[in-house]
XYZ file of C-alpha atoms in Angstrom:
231
model
C -122.499 -94.582 177.217
C -124.957 -96.020 179.772
C -127.728 -93.758 181.002
C -127.480 -92.367 184.491
C -130.158 -93.152 187.043
C -131.567 -89.615 186.753
C -131.747 -89.828 182.944
C -133.497 -93.203 183.138
C -136.121 -91.769 185.481
C -136.744 -88.800 183.165
C -137.149 -91.089 180.126
C -139.488 -93.354 182.110
C -141.630 -90.380 183.163
C -141.815 -89.054 179.586
C -142.754 -92.472 178.175
C -145.360 -93.019 180.892
C -146.901 -89.619 180.168
C -146.947 -90.335 176.413
C -148.670 -93.696 176.994
C -151.309 -92.088 179.231
C -152.025 -89.391 176.616
C -152.246 -92.018 173.853
C -154.671 -94.192 175.853
C -156.768 -91.146 176.800
C -157.152 -90.188 173.135
C -157.559 -93.764 171.843
C -160.392 -94.547 174.255
C -162.127 -91.170 173.981
C -165.754 -91.142 172.838
C -164.742 -89.454 169.575
C -162.116 -92.033 168.613
C -164.303 -95.002 169.606
C -167.092 -93.740 167.350
C -164.665 -93.036 164.480
C -163.183 -96.543 164.706
C -166.638 -98.140 164.893
C -168.038 -96.228 161.916
C -164.971 -96.856 159.756
C -165.721 -100.592 159.904
C -169.198 -100.088 158.381
C -169.524 -99.339 154.631
C -171.754 -96.484 153.475
C -175.079 -97.519 151.913
C -177.235 -95.376 149.650
C -180.647 -94.818 151.214
C -182.396 -96.368 148.197
C -180.290 -99.541 148.518
C -180.886 -100.238 152.210
C -181.546 -103.878 153.126
C -183.734 -104.930 156.061
C -181.969 -106.080 159.248
C -178.525 -105.055 157.947
C -176.178 -102.869 159.987
C -176.212 -99.746 157.838
C -174.351 -96.446 157.739
C -175.636 -93.486 155.785
C -174.962 -89.786 155.485
C -177.158 -86.851 154.525
C -178.816 -83.657 155.737
C -180.800 -83.613 158.988
C -184.452 -82.529 158.854
C -187.002 -82.224 161.642
C -190.056 -84.475 161.771
C -191.854 -82.246 164.275
C -191.273 -78.796 165.790
C -187.466 -78.582 166.046
C -185.523 -78.092 169.246
C -183.914 -74.709 169.923
C -180.313 -74.633 171.122
C -180.144 -72.764 174.473
C -177.374 -70.282 173.616
C -177.188 -69.954 169.839
C -181.004 -70.226 169.503
C -180.597 -72.238 166.288
C -183.199 -74.777 165.202
C -181.863 -78.301 165.632
C -182.799 -81.949 166.199
C -180.088 -82.668 168.770
C -178.098 -80.546 171.204
C -175.752 -81.057 174.114
C -174.602 -78.335 176.499
C -172.189 -78.269 179.377
C -171.541 -75.593 182.030
C -168.434 -75.970 184.187
C -166.779 -73.971 186.963
C -163.072 -73.912 187.721
C -162.360 -74.877 191.315
C -158.985 -74.203 192.938
C -157.349 -75.929 195.877
C -154.002 -74.341 196.558
C -151.879 -74.718 193.430
C -154.204 -77.328 191.974
C -157.387 -76.696 190.013
C -160.082 -78.725 188.263
C -163.308 -78.148 186.357
C -166.506 -79.033 188.209
C -169.492 -79.991 186.087
C -172.555 -77.853 186.921
C -174.837 -78.699 183.987
C -174.660 -81.501 181.444
C -177.812 -81.464 179.328
C -178.672 -83.419 176.195
C -181.868 -83.316 174.149
C -182.698 -85.202 170.963
C -185.774 -85.944 168.865
C -186.681 -88.211 165.959
C -185.559 -86.811 162.609
C -185.063 -87.527 158.906
C -181.851 -87.786 156.937
C -182.214 -86.677 153.315
C -179.818 -87.503 150.483
C -180.620 -86.970 146.799
C -184.354 -86.667 147.624
C -184.350 -90.031 149.465
C -185.388 -90.034 153.127
C -184.497 -92.242 156.076
C -186.033 -91.914 159.529
C -183.964 -91.978 162.745
C -185.711 -92.690 166.057
C -183.377 -92.060 169.010
C -184.688 -92.345 172.581
C -183.156 -91.024 175.793
C -184.930 -93.244 178.315
C -183.742 -95.875 177.780
C -180.893 -94.395 175.769
C -180.610 -96.285 172.476
C -177.766 -94.358 170.822
C -174.119 -93.355 171.065
C -173.068 -89.961 169.777
C -170.281 -87.504 169.237
C -171.055 -83.900 168.274
C -168.478 -81.290 167.332
C -168.570 -78.338 169.760
C -169.491 -75.224 167.792
C -170.090 -72.648 170.541
C -167.855 -71.793 173.503
C -168.438 -69.034 176.065
C -166.351 -68.141 179.117
C -166.275 -65.721 182.018
C -163.668 -65.113 184.709
C -161.817 -62.691 186.959
C -161.367 -59.937 184.364
C -164.057 -61.178 181.983
C -167.647 -60.462 182.996
C -170.333 -62.835 181.785
C -172.144 -61.287 178.811
C -175.879 -60.575 179.158
C -176.564 -63.580 176.892
C -174.400 -65.839 179.053
C -176.023 -64.436 182.214
C -179.422 -65.354 180.769
C -178.312 -68.970 180.259
C -176.823 -69.163 183.755
C -180.051 -67.813 185.241
C -182.040 -70.575 183.521
C -179.994 -73.106 185.478
C -179.932 -71.094 188.723
C -176.206 -70.390 188.480
C -174.667 -67.080 189.603
C -171.713 -65.674 187.684
C -170.245 -64.063 190.833
C -169.276 -65.451 194.226
C -168.274 -63.942 197.546
C -167.550 -60.209 197.523
C -168.874 -59.985 193.942
C -165.832 -61.549 192.262
C -166.493 -63.294 188.956
C -166.513 -67.077 188.936
C -164.448 -68.773 186.241
C -167.106 -70.457 184.121
C -167.213 -72.020 180.692
C -170.092 -73.085 178.474
C -169.959 -75.402 175.473
C -172.735 -76.179 173.013
C -172.847 -78.768 170.231
C -175.837 -79.261 167.935
C -177.142 -80.999 164.852
C -178.635 -78.061 163.008
C -181.391 -78.384 160.427
C -179.793 -79.031 157.051
C -176.452 -80.079 158.559
C -174.772 -83.110 156.985
C -174.403 -85.938 159.500
C -173.663 -89.663 159.593
C -175.835 -92.259 161.335
C -175.473 -96.033 161.662
C -178.046 -98.557 162.870
C -180.136 -101.579 161.975
C -182.207 -100.980 158.824
C -185.965 -101.537 158.727
C -188.710 -100.504 156.324
C -191.680 -98.903 158.049
C -195.238 -98.360 156.809
C -196.198 -94.701 156.996
C -199.227 -93.842 159.132
C -199.649 -90.564 157.259
C -198.084 -89.072 154.119
C -194.889 -87.035 154.268
C -194.988 -83.860 152.149
C -192.846 -84.369 149.042
C -192.443 -88.121 149.701
C -194.609 -90.303 147.436
C -194.010 -93.773 148.919
C -196.051 -95.725 151.484
C -192.948 -97.088 153.245
C -189.845 -95.362 154.562
C -186.406 -96.691 155.502
C -185.648 -96.433 159.211
C -182.534 -96.958 161.301
C -183.172 -98.440 164.732
C -181.263 -100.010 167.614
C -181.499 -103.489 169.075
C -180.086 -105.294 172.110
C -176.676 -105.683 170.491
C -176.423 -102.539 168.374
C -177.140 -98.957 169.392
C -177.652 -96.136 166.921
C -174.484 -94.137 166.271
C -174.898 -90.435 165.492
C -172.220 -87.886 164.629
C -171.661 -84.672 162.724
C -167.980 -85.384 162.150
C -166.949 -84.839 158.493
C -167.830 -87.818 156.274
C -164.196 -88.462 155.368
C -163.328 -89.055 159.038
C -165.815 -91.922 159.346
C -165.421 -93.472 155.895
C -164.572 -97.178 155.740
C -160.865 -97.859 155.654
C -159.666 -99.819 152.607
């Protein structure tokens, strides 16, 4: 039985929506990084070859005084935070970005007592990244901002209430690479002479992952099995 005009329109709308959702997911930062990393085989730190595109995994360790995540106050080498406010216009609503902050420092990756140095820079930015969000905080009409959340908002000169003292609908997300967390990094391998000894490391050179004009560093704390090379 042929489809009616109304049924055809409904099917078209459903298919169009499904295609949009698929494209949104496929081209998301997370999926792009997963697809890129899956094409690169893992290399043991001790087997790294100079000038080769290399992917390795291990535990993150600070080279200098570690960063401190704004909300969770955990020691880390990389964090990203976002603060958003829900804005309404009649029946429609959207999230307005109030704060989008990212901080990173040079760090080591350690695996089986081997070390590799990672040197990301923010200006100019020489890396791509995806971090799993591990802290979410919200406030709203019947949900006052906690004292800890209020403290964060104050740091960024944001008030949790608006006109007549009503709560704003706010949300905070935080993602970090914590000290000792297992992560995966890809980049161009180099061996670097050490200017000064590293405690517990007895060699005069250390493997380093860097970027170049064609290849940025790729950094993620996604589980290793998600970024393993497909067979």
